[in-house]
mmCIF file of C-alpha atoms in Angstrom:
data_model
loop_
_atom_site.group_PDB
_atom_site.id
_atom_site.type_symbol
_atom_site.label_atom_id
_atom_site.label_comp_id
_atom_site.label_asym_id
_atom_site.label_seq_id
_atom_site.Cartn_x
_atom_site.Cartn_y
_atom_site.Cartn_z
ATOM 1 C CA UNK A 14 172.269 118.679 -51.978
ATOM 2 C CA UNK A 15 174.297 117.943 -49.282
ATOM 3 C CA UNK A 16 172.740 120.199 -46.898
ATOM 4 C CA UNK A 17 169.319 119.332 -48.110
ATOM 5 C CA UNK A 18 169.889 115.425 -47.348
ATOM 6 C CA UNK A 19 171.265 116.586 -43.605
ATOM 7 C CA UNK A 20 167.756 117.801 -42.846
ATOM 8 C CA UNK A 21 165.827 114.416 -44.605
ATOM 9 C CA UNK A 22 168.353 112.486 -42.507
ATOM 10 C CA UNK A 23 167.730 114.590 -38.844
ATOM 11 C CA UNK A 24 163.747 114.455 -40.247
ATOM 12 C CA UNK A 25 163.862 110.638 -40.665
ATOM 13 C CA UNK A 26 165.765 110.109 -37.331
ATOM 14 C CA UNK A 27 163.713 112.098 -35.284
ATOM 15 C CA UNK A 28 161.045 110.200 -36.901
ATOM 16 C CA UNK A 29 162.219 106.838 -35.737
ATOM 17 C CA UNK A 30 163.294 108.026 -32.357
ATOM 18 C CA UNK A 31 159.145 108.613 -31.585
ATOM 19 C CA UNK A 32 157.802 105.793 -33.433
ATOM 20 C CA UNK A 33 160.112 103.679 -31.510
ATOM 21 C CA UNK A 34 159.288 105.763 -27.612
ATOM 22 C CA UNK A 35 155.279 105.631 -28.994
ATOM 23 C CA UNK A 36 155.913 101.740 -29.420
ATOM 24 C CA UNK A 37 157.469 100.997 -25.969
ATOM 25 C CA UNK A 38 155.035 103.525 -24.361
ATOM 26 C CA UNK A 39 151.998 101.677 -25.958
ATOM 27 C CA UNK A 40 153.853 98.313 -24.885
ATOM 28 C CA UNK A 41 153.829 99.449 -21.261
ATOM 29 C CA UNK A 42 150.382 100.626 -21.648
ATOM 30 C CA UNK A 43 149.011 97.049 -22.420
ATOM 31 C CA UNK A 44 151.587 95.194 -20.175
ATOM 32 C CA UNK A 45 150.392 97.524 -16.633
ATOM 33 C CA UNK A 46 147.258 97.151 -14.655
ATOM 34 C CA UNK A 47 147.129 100.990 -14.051
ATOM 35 C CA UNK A 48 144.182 102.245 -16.589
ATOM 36 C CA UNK A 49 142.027 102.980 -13.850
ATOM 37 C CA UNK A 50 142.483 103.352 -10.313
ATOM 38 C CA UNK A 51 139.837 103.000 -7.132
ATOM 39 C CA UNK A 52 140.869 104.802 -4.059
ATOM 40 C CA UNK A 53 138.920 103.434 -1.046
ATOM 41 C CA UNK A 54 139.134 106.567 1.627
ATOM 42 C CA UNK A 55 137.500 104.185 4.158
ATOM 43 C CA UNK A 56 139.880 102.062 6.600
ATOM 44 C CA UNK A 57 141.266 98.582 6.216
ATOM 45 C CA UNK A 58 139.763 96.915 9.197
ATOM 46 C CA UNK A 59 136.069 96.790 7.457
ATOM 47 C CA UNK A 60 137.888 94.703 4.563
ATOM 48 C CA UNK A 61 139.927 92.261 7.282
ATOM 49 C CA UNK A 62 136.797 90.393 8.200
ATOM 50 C CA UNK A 63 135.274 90.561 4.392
ATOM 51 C CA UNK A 64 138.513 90.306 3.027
ATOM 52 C CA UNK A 65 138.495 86.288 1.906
ATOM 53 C CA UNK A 66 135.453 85.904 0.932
ATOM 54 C CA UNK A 67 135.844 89.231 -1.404
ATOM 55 C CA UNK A 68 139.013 87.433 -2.671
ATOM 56 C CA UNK A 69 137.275 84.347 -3.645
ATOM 57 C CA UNK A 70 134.633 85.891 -4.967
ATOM 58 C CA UNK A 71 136.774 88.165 -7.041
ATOM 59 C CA UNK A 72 139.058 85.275 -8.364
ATOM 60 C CA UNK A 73 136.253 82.776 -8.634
ATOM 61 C CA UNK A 74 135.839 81.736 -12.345
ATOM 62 C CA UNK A 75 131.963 82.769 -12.123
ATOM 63 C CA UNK A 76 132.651 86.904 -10.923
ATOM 64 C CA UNK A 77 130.839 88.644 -13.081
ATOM 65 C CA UNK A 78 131.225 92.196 -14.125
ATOM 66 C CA UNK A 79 129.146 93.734 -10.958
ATOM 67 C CA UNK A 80 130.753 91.371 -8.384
ATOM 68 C CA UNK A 81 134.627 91.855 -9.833
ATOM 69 C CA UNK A 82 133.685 95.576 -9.509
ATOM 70 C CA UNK A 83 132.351 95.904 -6.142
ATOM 71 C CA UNK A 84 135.572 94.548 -5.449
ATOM 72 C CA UNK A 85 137.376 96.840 -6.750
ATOM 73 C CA UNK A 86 135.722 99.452 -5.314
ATOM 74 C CA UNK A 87 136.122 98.373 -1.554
ATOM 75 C CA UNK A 88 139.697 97.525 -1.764
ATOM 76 C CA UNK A 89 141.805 99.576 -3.370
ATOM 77 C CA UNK A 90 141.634 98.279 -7.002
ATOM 78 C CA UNK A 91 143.165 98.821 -9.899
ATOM 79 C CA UNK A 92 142.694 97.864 -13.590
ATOM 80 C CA UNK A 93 144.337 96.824 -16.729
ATOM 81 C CA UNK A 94 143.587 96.275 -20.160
ATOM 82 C CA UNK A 95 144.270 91.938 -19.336
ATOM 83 C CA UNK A 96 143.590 92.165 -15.731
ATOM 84 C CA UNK A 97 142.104 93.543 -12.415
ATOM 85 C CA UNK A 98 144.208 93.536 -8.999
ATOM 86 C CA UNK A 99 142.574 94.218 -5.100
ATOM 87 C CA UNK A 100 144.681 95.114 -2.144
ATOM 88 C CA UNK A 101 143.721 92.692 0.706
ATOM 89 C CA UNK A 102 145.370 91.998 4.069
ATOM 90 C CA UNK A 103 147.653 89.279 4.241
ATOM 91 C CA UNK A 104 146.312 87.331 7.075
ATOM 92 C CA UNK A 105 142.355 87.641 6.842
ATOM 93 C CA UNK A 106 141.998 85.989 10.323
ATOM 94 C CA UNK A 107 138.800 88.113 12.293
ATOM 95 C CA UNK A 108 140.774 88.709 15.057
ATOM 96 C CA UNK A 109 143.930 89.638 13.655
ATOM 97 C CA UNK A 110 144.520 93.408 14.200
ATOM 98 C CA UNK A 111 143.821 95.733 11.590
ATOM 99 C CA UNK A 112 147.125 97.211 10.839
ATOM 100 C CA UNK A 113 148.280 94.136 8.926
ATOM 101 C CA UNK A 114 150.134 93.846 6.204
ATOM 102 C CA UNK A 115 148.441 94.402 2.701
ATOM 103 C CA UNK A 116 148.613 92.426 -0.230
ATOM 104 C CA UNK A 117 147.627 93.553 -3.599
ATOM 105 C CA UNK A 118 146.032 90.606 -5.851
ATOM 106 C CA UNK A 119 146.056 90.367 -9.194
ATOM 107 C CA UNK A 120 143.462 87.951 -11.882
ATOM 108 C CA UNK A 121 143.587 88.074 -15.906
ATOM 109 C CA UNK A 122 140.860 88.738 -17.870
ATOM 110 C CA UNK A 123 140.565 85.451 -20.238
ATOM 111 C CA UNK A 124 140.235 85.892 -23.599
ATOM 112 C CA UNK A 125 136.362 85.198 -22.972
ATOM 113 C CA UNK A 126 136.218 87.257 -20.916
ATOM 114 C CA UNK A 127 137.729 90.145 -23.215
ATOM 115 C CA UNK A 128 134.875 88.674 -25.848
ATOM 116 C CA UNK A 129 131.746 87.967 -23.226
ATOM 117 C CA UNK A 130 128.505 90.096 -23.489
ATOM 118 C CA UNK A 131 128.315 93.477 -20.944
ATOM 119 C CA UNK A 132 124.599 93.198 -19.665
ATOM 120 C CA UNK A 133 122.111 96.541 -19.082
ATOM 121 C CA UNK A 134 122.371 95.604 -15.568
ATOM 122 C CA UNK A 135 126.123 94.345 -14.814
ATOM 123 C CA UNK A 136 125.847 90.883 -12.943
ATOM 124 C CA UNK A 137 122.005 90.542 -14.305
ATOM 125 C CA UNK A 138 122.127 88.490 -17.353
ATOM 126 C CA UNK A 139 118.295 88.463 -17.812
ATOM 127 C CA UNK A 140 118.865 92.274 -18.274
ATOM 128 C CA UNK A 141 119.850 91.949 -21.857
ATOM 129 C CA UNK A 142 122.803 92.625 -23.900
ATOM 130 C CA UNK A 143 124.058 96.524 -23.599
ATOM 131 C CA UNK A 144 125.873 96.436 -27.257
ATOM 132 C CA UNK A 145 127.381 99.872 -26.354
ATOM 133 C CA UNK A 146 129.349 98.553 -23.473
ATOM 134 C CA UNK A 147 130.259 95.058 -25.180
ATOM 135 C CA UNK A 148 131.572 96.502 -28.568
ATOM 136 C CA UNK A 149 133.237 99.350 -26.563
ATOM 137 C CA UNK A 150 135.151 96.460 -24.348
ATOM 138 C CA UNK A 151 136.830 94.342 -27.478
ATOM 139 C CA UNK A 152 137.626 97.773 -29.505
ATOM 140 C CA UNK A 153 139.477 98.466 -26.227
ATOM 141 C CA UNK A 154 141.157 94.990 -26.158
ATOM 142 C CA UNK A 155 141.860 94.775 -30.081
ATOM 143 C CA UNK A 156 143.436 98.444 -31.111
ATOM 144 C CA UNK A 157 146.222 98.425 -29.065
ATOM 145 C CA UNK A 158 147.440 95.355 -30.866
ATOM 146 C CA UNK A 159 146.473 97.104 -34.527
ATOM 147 C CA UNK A 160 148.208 100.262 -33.110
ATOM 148 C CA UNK A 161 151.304 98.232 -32.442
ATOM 149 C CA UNK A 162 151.006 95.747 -35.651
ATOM 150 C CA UNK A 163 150.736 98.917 -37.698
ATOM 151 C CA UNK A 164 153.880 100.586 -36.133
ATOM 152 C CA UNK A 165 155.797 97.436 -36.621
ATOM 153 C CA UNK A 166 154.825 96.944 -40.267
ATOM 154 C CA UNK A 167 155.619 100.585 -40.521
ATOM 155 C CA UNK A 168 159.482 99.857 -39.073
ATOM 156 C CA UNK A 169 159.842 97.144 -41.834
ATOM 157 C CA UNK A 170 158.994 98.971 -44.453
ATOM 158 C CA UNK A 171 161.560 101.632 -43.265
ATOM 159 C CA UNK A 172 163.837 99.257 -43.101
ATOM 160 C CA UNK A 173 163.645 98.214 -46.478
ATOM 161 C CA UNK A 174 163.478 101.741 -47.431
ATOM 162 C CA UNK A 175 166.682 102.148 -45.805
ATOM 163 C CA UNK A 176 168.649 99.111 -47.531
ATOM 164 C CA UNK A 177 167.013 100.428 -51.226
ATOM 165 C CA UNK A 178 168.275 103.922 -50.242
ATOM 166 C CA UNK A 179 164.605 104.966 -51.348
ATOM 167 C CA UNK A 180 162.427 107.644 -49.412
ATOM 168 C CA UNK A 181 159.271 106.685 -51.194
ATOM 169 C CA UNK A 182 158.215 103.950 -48.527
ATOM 170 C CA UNK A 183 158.929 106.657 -46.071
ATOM 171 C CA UNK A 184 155.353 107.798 -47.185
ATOM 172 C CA UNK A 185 153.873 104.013 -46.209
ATOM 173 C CA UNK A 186 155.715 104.080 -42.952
ATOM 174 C CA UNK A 187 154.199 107.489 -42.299
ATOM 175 C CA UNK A 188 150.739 106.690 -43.325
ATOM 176 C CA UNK A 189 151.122 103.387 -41.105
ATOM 177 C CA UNK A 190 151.864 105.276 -38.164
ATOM 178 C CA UNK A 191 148.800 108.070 -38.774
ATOM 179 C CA UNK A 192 146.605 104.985 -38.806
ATOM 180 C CA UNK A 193 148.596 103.834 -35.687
ATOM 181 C CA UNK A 194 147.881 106.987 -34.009
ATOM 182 C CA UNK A 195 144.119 106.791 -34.862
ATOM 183 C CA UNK A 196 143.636 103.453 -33.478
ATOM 184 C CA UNK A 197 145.182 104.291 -29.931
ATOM 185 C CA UNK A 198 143.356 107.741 -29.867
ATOM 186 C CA UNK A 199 140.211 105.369 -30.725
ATOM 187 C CA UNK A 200 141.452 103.206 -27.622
ATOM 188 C CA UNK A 201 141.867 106.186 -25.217
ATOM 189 C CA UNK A 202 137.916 107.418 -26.459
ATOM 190 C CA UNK A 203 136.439 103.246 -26.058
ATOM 191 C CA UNK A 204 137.833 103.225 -22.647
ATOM 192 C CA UNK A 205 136.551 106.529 -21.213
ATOM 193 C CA UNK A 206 133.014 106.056 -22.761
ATOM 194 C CA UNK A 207 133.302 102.122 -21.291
ATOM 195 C CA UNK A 208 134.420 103.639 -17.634
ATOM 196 C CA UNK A 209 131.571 106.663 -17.664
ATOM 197 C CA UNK A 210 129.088 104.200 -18.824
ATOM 198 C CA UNK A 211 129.797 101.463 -16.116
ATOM 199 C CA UNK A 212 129.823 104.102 -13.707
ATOM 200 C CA UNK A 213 126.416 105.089 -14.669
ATOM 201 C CA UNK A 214 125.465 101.695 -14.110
ATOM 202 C CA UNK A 215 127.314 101.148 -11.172
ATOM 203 C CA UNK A 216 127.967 104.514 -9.549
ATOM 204 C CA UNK A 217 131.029 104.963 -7.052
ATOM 205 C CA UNK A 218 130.549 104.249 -2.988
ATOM 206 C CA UNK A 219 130.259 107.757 -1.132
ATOM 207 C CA UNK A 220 134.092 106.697 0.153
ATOM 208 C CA UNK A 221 135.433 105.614 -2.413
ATOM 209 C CA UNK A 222 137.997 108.116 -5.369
ATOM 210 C CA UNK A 223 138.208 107.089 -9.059
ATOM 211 C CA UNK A 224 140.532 108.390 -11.613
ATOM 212 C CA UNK A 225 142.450 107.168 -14.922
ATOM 213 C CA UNK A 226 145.873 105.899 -13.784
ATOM 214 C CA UNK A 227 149.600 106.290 -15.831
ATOM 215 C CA UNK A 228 148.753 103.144 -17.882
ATOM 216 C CA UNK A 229 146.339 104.848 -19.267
ATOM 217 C CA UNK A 230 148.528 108.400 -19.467
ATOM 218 C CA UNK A 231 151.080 106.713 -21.440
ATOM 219 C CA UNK A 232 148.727 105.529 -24.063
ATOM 220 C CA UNK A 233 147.230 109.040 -24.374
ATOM 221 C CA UNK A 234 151.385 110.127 -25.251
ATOM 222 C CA UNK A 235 151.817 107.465 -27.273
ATOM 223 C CA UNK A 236 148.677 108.684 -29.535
ATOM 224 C CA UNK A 237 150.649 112.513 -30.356
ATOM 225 C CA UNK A 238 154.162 111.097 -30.657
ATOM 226 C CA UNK A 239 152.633 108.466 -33.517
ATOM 227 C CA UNK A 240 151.263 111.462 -35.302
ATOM 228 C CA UNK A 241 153.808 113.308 -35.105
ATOM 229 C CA UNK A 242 156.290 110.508 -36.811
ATOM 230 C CA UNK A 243 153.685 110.163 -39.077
ATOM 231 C CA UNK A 244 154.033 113.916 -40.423
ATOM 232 C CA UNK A 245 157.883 113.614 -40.162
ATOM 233 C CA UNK A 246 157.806 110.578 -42.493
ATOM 234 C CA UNK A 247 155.508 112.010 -44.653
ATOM 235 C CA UNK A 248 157.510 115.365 -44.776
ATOM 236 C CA UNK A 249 160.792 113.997 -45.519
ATOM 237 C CA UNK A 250 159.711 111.778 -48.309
ATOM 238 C CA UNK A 251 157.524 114.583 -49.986
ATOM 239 C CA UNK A 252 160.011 116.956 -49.452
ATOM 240 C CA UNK A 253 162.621 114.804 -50.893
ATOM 241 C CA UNK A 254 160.909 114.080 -54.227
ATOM 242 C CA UNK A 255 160.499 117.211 -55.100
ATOM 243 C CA UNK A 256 163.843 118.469 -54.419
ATOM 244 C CA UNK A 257 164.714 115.208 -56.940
ATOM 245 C CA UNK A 258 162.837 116.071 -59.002
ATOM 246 C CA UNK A 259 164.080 119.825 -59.116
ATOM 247 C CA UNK A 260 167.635 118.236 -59.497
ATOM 248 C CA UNK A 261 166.496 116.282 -62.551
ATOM 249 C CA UNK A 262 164.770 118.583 -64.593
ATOM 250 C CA UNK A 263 167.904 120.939 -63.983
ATOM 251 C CA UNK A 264 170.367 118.192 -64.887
ATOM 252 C CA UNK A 265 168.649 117.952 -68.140
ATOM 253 C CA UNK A 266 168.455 121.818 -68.848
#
């Protein structure tokens, strides 16, 4: 057996080592405001005179969905899963010149505003509720904390597997981190269908880029290196028993 508990050992470490990259990745993922990314191709100067009133609006405890992303669109703005940011100019004084220094601004989400209703029409609440949009929203907020709970429940049970000198909770810990890896592959698909679908609603300026930023790259990696701890757990553990097993029955013979 000696050569046999070499490969559990590598299996099991290997293991670990992704769960515990898929766990800071995911981490990162939730902690940066780069999900999604607005690139305004238009120059600064139109935003200088616009600029503070844009900036109150968009930190004013009343911006709704339509307003916060209008702002986003005109000035550079990026998103997180807790919060939005805008690049203004330092100084919005009219007659300040237009090569100013630029600021980027940054407001959390509350948690009611994680939890408030997405409307047909953003910014029109007499529009009515679009369920789609407000279910995909909290899914979006919620599973990265299940993904993470899951993986960290996961690493206790290892743990204890590892002071019982047991592999059979290597099978818990593995199925832990499949379900891990489902709930951030279900985040990745709620926040595309919540982007395309507020796009629809609120389509981009002619001058103004959109695309998915490394926030939301690293939770796509995070997804694959989860499963693939998953399998190694499961492997090891599987494999293990039966080689056990094997051992016993021949013991007896």
């Amino acid at each position: 057996g000696a050569m046999m508990d070499n490969r559990f050992a590598t299996a099991l470490v290997i293991a670990c080592v992704l769960s515990l990259i898929s766990t800071i990745y995911m981490a990162a993922s939730i902690g940066t405001d780069f999900w999604y990314e607005y690139h305004t191709l238009s120059p600064a100067e139109n935003v200088s005179e616009a600029g503070r009133s844009i900036w109150e609006e968009f930190v004013s405890k009343d911006a709704d969905e339509k307003t916060y992303t209008d702002a986003l669109f005109r000035c550079n703005g990026t998103v997180g899963l807790w919060r939005r940011c805008i690049t203004v100019p330092k100084n919005s004084h009219w007659y300040s010149p237009p090569e100013t220094d630029m600021t980027t601004n940054c407001i959390s989400f509350s948690l009611s505003d994680q939890f408030v209703e997405k409307y047909v029409e953003p910014g029109n609440h007499n529009s009515g509720t679009d369920l789609n949009r407000t279910y995909l929203w909290r899914l979006q907020f919620l599973l990265p904390f299940v993904s993470i709970g899951l993986m960290c429940f996961g690493a206790l049970i290892g743990l204890c597997a590892c002071a019982c000198r047991s592999l059979y909770p290597a099978i818990a810990t593995g199925v832990l981190h499949f379900l891990a890896g489902l709930c951030t592959l279900g985040l990745v698909g709620c926040y595309v269908a919540g982007i395309e679908l507020l796009h629809r609603k609120l389509p981009l300026p002619e001058d103004v880029r959109g695309e998915f930023g490394w926030s939301f790259c690293l939770a796509c990696v995070s997804a694959p290196l989860q499963f693939m701890a998953a399998a190694l757990f499961i492997w090891a553990a599987r494999t293990n028993r039966k080689e056990f097993t094997l051992l016993k029955a021949y013991r007896v013979a």
